[in-house]
Every structure is written in C-alpha cells, then in structure tokens.
XYZ file of C-alpha atoms in Angstrom:
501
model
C 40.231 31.480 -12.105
C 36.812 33.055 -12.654
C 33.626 30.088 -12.275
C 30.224 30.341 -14.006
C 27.933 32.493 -12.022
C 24.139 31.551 -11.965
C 21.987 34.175 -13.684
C 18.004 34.032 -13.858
C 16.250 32.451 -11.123
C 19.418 30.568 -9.933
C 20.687 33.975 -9.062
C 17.898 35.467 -7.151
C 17.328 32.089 -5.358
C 20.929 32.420 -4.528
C 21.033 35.984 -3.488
C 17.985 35.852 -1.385
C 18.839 32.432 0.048
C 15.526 30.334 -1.054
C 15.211 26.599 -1.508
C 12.942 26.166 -4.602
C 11.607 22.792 -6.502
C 14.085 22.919 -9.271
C 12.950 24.067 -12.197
C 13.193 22.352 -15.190
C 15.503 24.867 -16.859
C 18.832 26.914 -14.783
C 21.267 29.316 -16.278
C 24.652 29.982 -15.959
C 26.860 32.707 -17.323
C 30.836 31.369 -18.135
C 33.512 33.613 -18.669
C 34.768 32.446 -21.647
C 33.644 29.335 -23.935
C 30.328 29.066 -26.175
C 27.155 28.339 -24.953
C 26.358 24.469 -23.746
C 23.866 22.247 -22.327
C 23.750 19.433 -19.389
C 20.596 17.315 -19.136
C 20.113 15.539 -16.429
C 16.969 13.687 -14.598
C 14.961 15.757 -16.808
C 16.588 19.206 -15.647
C 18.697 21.281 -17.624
C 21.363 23.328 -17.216
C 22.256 25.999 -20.077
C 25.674 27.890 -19.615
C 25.852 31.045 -21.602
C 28.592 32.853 -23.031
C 29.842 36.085 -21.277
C 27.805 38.550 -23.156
C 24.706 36.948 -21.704
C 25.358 38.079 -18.495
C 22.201 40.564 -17.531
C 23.472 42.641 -15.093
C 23.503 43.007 -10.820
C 19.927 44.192 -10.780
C 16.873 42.109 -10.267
C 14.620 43.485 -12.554
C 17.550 42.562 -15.063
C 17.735 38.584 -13.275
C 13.497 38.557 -13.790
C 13.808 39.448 -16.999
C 16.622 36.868 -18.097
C 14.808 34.264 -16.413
C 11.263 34.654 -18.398
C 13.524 34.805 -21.230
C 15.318 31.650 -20.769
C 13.882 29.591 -18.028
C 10.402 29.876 -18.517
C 7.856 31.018 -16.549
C 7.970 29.438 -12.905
C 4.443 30.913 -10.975
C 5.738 28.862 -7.465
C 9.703 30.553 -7.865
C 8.555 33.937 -8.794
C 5.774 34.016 -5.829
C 8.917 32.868 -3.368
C 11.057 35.659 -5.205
C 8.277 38.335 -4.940
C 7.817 38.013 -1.163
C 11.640 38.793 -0.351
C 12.582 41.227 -3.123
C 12.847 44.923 -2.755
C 9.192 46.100 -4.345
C 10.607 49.636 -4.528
C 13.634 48.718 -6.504
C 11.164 46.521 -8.669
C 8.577 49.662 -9.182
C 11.640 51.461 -10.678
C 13.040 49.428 -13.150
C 9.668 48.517 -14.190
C 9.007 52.364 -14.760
C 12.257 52.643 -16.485
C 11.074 50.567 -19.206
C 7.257 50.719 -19.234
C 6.157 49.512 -22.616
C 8.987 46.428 -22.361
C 7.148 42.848 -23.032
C 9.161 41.241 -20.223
C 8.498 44.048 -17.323
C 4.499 44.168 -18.235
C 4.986 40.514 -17.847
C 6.795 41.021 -14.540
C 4.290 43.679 -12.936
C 1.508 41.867 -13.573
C 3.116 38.557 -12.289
C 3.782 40.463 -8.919
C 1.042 41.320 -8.685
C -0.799 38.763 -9.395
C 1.125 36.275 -6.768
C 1.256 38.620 -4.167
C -2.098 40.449 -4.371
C -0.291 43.889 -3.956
C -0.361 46.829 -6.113
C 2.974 48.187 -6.945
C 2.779 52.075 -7.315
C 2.738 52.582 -11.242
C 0.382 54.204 -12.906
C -1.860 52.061 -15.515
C -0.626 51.844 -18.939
C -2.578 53.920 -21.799
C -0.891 53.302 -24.761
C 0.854 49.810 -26.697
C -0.104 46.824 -27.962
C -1.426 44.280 -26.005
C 0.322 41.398 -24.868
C -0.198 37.506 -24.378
C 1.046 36.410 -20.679
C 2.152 33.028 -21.768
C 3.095 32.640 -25.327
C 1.161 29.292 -26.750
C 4.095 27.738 -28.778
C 5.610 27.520 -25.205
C 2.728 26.670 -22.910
C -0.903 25.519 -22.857
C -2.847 28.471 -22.715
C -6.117 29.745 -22.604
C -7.772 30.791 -26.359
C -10.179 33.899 -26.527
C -12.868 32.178 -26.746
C -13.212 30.770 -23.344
C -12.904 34.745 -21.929
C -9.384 34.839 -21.506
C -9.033 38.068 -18.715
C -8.148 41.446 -20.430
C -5.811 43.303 -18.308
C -5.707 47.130 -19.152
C -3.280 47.994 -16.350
C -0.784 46.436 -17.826
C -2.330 45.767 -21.427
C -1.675 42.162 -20.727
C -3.797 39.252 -22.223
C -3.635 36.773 -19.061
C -4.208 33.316 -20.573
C -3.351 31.298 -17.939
C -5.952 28.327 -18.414
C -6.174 27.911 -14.799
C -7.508 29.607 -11.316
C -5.629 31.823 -9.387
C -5.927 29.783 -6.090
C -5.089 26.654 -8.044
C -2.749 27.389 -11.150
C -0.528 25.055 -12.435
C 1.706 25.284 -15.801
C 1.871 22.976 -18.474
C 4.991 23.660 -21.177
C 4.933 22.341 -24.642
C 7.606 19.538 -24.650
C 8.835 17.730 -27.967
C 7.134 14.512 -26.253
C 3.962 16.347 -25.688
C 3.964 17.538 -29.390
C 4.254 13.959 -30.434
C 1.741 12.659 -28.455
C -1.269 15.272 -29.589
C -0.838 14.409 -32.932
C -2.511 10.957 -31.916
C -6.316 11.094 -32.402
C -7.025 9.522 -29.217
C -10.722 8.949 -30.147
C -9.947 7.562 -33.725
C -7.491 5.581 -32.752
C -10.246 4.113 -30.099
C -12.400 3.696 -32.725
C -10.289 1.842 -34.947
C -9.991 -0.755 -32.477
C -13.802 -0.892 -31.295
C -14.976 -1.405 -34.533
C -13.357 -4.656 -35.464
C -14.891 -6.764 -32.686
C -18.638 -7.327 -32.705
C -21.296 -5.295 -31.159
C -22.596 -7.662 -28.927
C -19.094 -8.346 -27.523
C -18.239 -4.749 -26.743
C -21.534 -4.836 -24.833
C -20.236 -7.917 -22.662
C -17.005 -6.679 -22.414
C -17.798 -2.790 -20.421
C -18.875 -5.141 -17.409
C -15.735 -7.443 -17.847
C -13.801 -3.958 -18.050
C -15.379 -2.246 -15.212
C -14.504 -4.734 -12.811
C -10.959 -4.787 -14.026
C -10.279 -1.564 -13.918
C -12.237 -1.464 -10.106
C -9.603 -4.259 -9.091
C -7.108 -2.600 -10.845
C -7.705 0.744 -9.050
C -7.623 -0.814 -5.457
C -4.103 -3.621 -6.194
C -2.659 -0.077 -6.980
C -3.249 0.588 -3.378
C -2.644 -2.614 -2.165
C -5.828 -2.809 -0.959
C -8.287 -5.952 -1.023
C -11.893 -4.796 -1.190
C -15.001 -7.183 -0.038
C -17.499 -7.681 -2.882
C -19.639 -4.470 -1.263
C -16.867 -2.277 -1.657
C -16.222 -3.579 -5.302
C -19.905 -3.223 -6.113
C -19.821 -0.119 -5.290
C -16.898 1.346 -7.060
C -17.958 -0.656 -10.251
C -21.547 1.229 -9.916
C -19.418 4.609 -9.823
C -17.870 3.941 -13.115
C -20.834 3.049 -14.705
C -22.100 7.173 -13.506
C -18.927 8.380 -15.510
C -20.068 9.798 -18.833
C -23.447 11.122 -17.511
C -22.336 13.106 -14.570
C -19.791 15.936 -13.421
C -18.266 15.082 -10.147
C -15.426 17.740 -10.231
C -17.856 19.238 -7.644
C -17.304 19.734 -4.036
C -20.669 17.760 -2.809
C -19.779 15.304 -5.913
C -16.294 14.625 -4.575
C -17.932 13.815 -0.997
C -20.352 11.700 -2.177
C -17.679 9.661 -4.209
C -15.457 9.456 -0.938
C -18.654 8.321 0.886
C -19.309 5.705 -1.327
C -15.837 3.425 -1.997
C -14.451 3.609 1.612
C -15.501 2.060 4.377
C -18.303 3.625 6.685
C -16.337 4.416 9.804
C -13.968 6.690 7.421
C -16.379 9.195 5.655
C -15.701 12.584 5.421
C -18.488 14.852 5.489
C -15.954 17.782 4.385
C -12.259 18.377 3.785
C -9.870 17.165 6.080
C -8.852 19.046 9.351
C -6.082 17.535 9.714
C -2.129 17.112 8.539
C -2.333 14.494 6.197
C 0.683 12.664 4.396
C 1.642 9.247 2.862
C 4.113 7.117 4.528
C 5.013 3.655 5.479
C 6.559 1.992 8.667
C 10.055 0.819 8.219
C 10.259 -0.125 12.250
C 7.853 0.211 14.977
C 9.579 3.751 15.888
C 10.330 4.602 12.309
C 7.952 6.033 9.960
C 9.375 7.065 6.181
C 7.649 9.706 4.954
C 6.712 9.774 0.595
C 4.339 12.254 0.544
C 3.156 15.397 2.594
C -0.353 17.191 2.223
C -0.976 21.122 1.862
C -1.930 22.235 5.371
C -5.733 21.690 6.499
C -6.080 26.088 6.921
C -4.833 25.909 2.476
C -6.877 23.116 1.724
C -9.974 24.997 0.757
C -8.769 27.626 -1.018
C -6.722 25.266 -3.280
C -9.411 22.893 -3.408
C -11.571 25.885 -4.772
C -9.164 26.730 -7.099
C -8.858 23.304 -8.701
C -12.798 23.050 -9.314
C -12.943 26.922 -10.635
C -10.118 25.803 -13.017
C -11.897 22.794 -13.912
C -15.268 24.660 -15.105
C -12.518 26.863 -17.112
C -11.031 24.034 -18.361
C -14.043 22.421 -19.225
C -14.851 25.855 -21.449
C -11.811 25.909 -23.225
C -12.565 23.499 -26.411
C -9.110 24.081 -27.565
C -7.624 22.361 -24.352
C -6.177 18.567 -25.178
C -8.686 16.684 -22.758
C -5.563 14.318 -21.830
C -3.824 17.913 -20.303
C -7.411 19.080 -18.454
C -7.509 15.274 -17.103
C -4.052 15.014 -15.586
C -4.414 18.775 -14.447
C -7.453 17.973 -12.466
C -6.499 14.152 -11.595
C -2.973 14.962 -10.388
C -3.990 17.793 -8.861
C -6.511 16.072 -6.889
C -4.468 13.475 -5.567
C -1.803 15.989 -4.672
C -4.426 18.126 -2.662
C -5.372 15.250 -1.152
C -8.596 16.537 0.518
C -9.797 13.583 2.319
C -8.411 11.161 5.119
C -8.640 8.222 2.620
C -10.080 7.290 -0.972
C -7.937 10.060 -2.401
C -6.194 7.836 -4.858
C -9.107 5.642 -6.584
C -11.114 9.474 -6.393
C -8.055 10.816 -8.516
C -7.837 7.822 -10.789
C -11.557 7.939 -11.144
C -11.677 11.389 -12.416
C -9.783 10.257 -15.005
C -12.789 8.515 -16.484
C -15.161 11.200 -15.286
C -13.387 14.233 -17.749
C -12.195 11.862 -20.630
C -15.858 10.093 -20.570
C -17.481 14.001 -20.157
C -14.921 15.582 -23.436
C -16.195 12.806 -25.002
C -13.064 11.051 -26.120
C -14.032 7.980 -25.030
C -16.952 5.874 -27.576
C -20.490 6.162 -25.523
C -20.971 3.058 -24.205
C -17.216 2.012 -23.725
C -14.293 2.647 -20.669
C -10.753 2.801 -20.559
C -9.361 0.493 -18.258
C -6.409 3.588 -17.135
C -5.858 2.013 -13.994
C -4.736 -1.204 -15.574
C -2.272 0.618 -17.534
C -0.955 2.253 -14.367
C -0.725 -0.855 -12.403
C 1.080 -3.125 -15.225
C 3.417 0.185 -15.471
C 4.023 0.891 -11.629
C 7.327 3.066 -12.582
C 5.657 5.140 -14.780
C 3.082 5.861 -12.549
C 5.201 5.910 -9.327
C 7.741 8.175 -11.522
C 4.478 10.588 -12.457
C 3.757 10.804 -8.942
C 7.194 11.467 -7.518
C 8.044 14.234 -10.305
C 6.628 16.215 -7.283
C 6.465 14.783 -4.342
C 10.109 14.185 -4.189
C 11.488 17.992 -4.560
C 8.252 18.917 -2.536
C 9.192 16.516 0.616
C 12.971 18.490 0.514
C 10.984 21.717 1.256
C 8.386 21.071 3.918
C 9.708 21.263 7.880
C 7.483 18.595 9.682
C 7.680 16.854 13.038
C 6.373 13.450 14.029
C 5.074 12.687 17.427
C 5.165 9.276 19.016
C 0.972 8.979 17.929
C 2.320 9.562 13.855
C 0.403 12.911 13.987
C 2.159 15.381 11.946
C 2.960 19.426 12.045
C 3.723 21.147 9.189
C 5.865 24.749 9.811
C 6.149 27.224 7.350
C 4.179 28.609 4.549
C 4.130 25.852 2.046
C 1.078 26.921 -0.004
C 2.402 27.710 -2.986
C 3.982 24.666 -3.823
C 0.512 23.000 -4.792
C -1.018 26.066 -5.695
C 1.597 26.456 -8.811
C 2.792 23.017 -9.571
C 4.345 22.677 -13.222
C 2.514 19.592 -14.294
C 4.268 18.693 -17.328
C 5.515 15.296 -16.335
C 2.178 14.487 -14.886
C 0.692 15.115 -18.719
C 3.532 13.365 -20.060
C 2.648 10.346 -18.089
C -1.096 10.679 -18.965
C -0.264 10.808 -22.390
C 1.236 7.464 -22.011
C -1.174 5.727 -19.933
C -3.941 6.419 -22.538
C -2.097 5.037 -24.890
C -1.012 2.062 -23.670
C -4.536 1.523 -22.072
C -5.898 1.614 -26.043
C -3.234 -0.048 -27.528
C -2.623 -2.907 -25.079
C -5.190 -2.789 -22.139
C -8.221 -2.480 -24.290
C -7.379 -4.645 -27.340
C -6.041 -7.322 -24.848
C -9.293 -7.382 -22.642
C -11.095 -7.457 -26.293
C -8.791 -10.394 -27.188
C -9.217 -12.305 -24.466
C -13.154 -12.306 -24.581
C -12.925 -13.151 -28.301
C -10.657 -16.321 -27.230
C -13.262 -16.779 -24.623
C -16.106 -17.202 -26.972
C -13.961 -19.621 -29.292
C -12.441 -21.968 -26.614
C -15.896 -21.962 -25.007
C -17.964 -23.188 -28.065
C -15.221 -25.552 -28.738
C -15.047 -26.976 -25.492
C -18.816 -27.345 -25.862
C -17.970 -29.405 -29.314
C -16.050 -32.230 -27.383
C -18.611 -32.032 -24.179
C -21.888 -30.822 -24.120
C -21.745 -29.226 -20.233
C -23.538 -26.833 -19.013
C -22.336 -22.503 -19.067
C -21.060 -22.417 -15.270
C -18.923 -25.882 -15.180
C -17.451 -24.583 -18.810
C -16.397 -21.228 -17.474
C -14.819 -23.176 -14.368
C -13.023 -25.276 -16.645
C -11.477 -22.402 -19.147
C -10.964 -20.293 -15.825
C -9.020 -22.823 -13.961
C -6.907 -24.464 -17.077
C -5.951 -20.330 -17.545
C -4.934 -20.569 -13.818
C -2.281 -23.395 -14.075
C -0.468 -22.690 -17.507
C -3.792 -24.451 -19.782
C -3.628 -27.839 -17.298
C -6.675 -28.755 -14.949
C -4.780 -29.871 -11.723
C -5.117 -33.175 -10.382
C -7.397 -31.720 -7.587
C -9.705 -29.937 -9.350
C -10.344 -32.771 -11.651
C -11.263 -34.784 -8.883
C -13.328 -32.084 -7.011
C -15.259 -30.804 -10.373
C -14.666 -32.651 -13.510
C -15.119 -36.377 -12.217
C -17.301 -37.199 -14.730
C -15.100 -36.762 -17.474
C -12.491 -39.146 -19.336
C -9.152 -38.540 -19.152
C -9.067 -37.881 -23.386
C -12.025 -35.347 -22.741
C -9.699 -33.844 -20.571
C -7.014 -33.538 -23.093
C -8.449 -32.401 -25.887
C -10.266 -29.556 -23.940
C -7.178 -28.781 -22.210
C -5.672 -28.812 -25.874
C -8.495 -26.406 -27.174
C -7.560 -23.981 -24.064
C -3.557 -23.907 -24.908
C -4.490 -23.286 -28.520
C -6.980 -20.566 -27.822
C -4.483 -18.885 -25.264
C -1.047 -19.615 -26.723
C 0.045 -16.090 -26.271
C-alpha cells in the first residue's frame, strides 16, 4: 500500500537529513483521496491530492514549499547550505522570469551571501518578495531595497543579521482592527484629570513590582527606585541603542553584575531540580553571534521605527521578544525586554502622553500566556542545540546554531502581544483606575465617621483590604486603640461597600 510522501520543505528536510523548528505549515502528497487538513498545537499538516505532487527535483520541492508553506528564512538557510547550488543554478535558468525561482535566487542568496552564476535579469516586471496579504512587510515608503538582479522588491521589514517573519493570521487580523489608542482613550477620559495624574505613580510602581514577581525576584527599595525612575524616561527617550541598553542593564541590577558590553559567555535559563541536576528552559545564541544579531535587531528597529505603516504592537514584540531571546547580558534581560515594551509603544505614540500601561501586570496575572509566548520558541529551539554541562554549570554550545535567532517566525510572540495590550487596557488599567476612585470614596467617608489624620486613614483602608475588609484584632490594638468598637464597624462597613468586588 502506497503512504503519503512529504513534499515542500518536509521533503528536502527529509532528503538531506536536517532537524528544523517545525514550521507552522507541512505538506504531504496522498495517493488517492481529496485534499485535508490536521491542526494540531498550532501546526498544520495539509495532505494533497496526487496531482499535487511537484516532482523529484529540488528546485520543484522550493517552489511547492513557497507556494504552500510559506516562506521559512531559518529552513531555507539550513536547506541552502546542503543543496546542490549547481543543480539549483539550472533549474533557476530553466525558468528565469518564474515568480517563485526569482524568489528562490534571491533567497539563496541572500542567506548564504553567495552568488549563484546567472546572469542579472533585464527584462519583466518586478516582483514583491513577501506578498502583504500574507506577511507584514515593508511599504515603499520606508525605502524598501530594489533588487535589479533579480527584479525583486525585497520588503522584508527587518535586517539581514536579525530578520524575523511575521504572517498575517485570522487572530492577528482581528486584533488590528482594535484602535489601541482610542480604545485607551475611551477609558482615560471618564476618570478625572487630577486622578490620572495620581494614578501614573500608583501605576509605575505596579508595573516595577510586577516586572520583578515575574522573575521571582524581591528588589530592595533602591532597586525599585530605580526601575520606577526608568519608566518614567519611556516616552522621551530611544533606548533600542547599544550604549542605551547598557545603561538600562547598569541601572536595575545589582552593582557587582554590570555589564559594560555583551556577554562573553554561554548563557541559558535553567533551574536546579537536584544538587547534580540542572533542567535546562532556555539556551542563548553563542557569545562569537551575539553581536552581529544584536546589530541586526537595533538596524531593524530604526527600520521599523521608519515604517509608519507597521502595527506598533508587531515592531514592539519584534524588538521585545527578540531582545529577550538574544539575551545579551548576564542578567536584567527580562525586565530590559519587558521594558522596551513601554519604550516603542510610549515612542509610536499609542500610549496618551502622560499615561503607562501596566504590560507587565497583564503578563504576570496571565503567566500561561506569557510562559506559552515565550516557549513558542524556546521549546523547538532547546531540541536543536547540542550542549554540555560541566560540574561548575558552565555551558558549551556545538554546532552552528545562528540562524535560529537570526530568522525566528514571531507570529505567536505578536499574537501574545496583541493580547497583553488588551487585557492591560481593558482590565489592568481600568482596574488600577477603579481602585483609586474607590480609594478616594472610602477615604472621605471614613473621614465622615472619624476625623483622623491622611497616614492612619490609608493604614486603616490598606489593612481592612488586607484581611477580606476586617481590621484584625492585632492591629486594632497596635494602631487604632483610640477608637470604639462601632467606629470600627461602620468604617470597616464603608471599606466592604467601597470594595465589594
């Protein structure tokens, strides 16, 4: 009985005997039947009928697979190293004004940095590299590169030594169609002016406290000082700079553990299961790719920052993620990446001068989402990288493994963004706004039933909210004293009302 045989990139993986991170779309070519589709963990798996099938040659496998699975920068660089360039030259020649083989020259050529030996084009109509409707592209008017050799319009929206892919998903779709900044607005402009003011220092502590529980980390009031006073620098300066980026690691770790460059070292996030057991979640690009990527992510964030036409939620997560998957420094690489965050959305303007999104909140009240955002690539990543662990936890990396960060597909990472500024407007921000409103009530209230002074009111709202809207027995006795025991009832009364939800 005949079986499906894998067409596309699942064939050349398969002939040449690669390990790829999956992507999101595989073919397979049936003998008989119709065409069909599994889905699963995201991934999905289209089996064509028999007159799909492309042919033996690879030219023919290339061409299936930028029709069908998309276009895969990291798979195609690991194809282009092992495949006969030759045999690739000629089929390219035998149809040289074909969309797909332009596509295909230029793409070699591109990842590998050699010249295949075919003469430049002179004649047909230009061509887009990535077609918009699929992927998020770069527009002509940031100076998308014209390509006469090929006649191809490359509008790839990112650097060559850092280039990840966005595709347009149904989910992404939805989400643009939210005005992010109206819909911030909206919400903004029913609470007073004078409480917005109060609340940006209520909200850039949370988020600050937010950003380190994420870590599990417990900063001492310096450390929180100085992270808060970061946030505050958000909308006035661009830190997506090399000396930026060091200065931000210099200033929210501790002092033993700047960095005065890039790391030098093998890097990776794990945790100790035993004393001889380390499980590893995460591994780092090696310290001799770290530059070149990390100049590839600030080149494509000046791009990015050009191209108008770019959803600033997909230039955040680009830059963020791609940060934080770099991982450039020995520590402060996640509350850097979560900061940038705030640095592009408070630079592209979406956020009201004068106000913050509390992001990191969202991602810490939604630790799956975020740990699932994160994980969309380290997981397939960590099955690819060769490592060994000496007894001191120092780690070697074998192998080329650049070009897994250097062409990450990103989608889920946008996807996730998406959500996170959504829920941070929806529910982070309109709680925090809430709260402060119920603040101000229960507070003048309270001051109704007995005239105390600011400070011992505060203490009383704060520690009633800390045992379910009752003062304990102990703090009664330790602050309040002087009060009656119906004084204590009714303000206790006047908190549970305030805070019923």
């Amino acid at each position: 009985m005949q079986q499906n045989r894998p067409a596309g990139y699942a064939f050349l993986l398969e002939k040449y005997k690669l390990d790829a991170i999956p992507n999101w779309h595989s073919s397979r070519i049936a003998p008989t039947g119709t065409r069909s589709e599994i889905i699963q963990d995201g991934l999905v798996e289209t089996t064509y009928p028999r007159s799909y099938w492309p042919g033996e040659r690879d030219g023919n496998h290339l061409e299936f697979a930028l029709k069908y699975d998309g276009i895969n920068l990291a798979t195609l660089a690991l194809i282009f190293e092992v495949i006969d360039a030759a045999s690739l030259r000629d089929w390219i020649a035998s149809k040289p004004t074909g969309k797909y083989a332009r596509k295909i020259w230029f793409l070699y050529e591109f990842l590998t940095g050699r010249q295949l030996l075919l003469a430049d084009l002179t004649q047909g109509n230009y061509i887009y590299l990535l077609e918009s409707n699929k992927y998020y592209s770069a527009r002509w008017s940031s100076g998308q590169e014209i390509v006469q050799r090929q006649r191809i319009y490359n509008n790839l929206p990112c650097s060559p030594e850092f280039c990840p892919i966005v595709r347009r998903t149904e989910k992404l779709a939805e989400m643009e169609r939210i005005d992010i900044t109206q819909r911030c607005e909206e919400i903004v402009t029913a609470y007073p002016p004078e409480l917005l003011k109060r609340a940006l220092s209520y909200l850039y502590r949370k988020e600050t406290k937010a950003s380190f529980e994420i870590e599990h980390i417990k900063p001492d009031s310096s450390r929180t000082d100085r992270f808060i006073a970061l946030l505050t620098t958000a909308e006035h300066r661009d830190f997506c700079e090399k000396e930026q980026l060091i200065e931000i690691q210099n200033s929210i770790v501790d002092s033993r553990f700047c960095d005065s460059d890039y790391r030098q070292n093998q890097n990776y996030v794990g945790e100790t299961v035993t004393p001889l057991q380390e499980k590893i979640h995460y591994i780092t690009p090696k310290p001799e790719d770290l530059t070149g990527l990390m100049n590839g992510l600030i080149s494509t964030h000046r791009k990015l920052k050009q191209e108008r036409n770019m959803p600033v939620v997909v230039h955040a997560a680009i830059i963020a993620y791609g940060f934080v998957f770099l991982h450039p420094f020995e520590d402060g690489n996640g509350r850097i990446h979560r900061f940038l965050i705030h640095n592009i959305l408070a630079q592209r303007r979406v956020v009201p001068e004068g106000l913050m999104f509390p992001v990191s909140a969202a991602m810490f009240n939604n630790p799956i989402l975020y740990d699932r955002s994160l994980e969309a690539f380290s997981v397939p990543l960590l099955k690819l990288v060769d490592y060994e662990l000496d007894d001191s936890g120092d780690m070697t990396v074998s192998g080329q493994t650049g070009i897994w960060y250097r062409y990450i597909d990103m989608t889920a990472q946008v996807e996730a963004l998406y959500e996170f500024v959504i829920k941070t407007i929806d529910e982070e921000l309109k709680k925090e706004l809430d709260f402060l409103v119920g603040y101000d009530r229960t507070k003048k209230a309270l001051q109704e039933i007995v005239d105390m002074p600011d400070r011992q009111i505060d203490l009383f709202i704060r520690l009633c909210l800390q045992n379910n809207g009752h003062l304990s027995t102990t703090k009664r006795e330790s602050h309040f004293g002087m009060l009656t025991d119906d004084e204590i009832e009714r303000m206790e009364a006047v908190v549970r009302t305030n805070y019923a939800s």
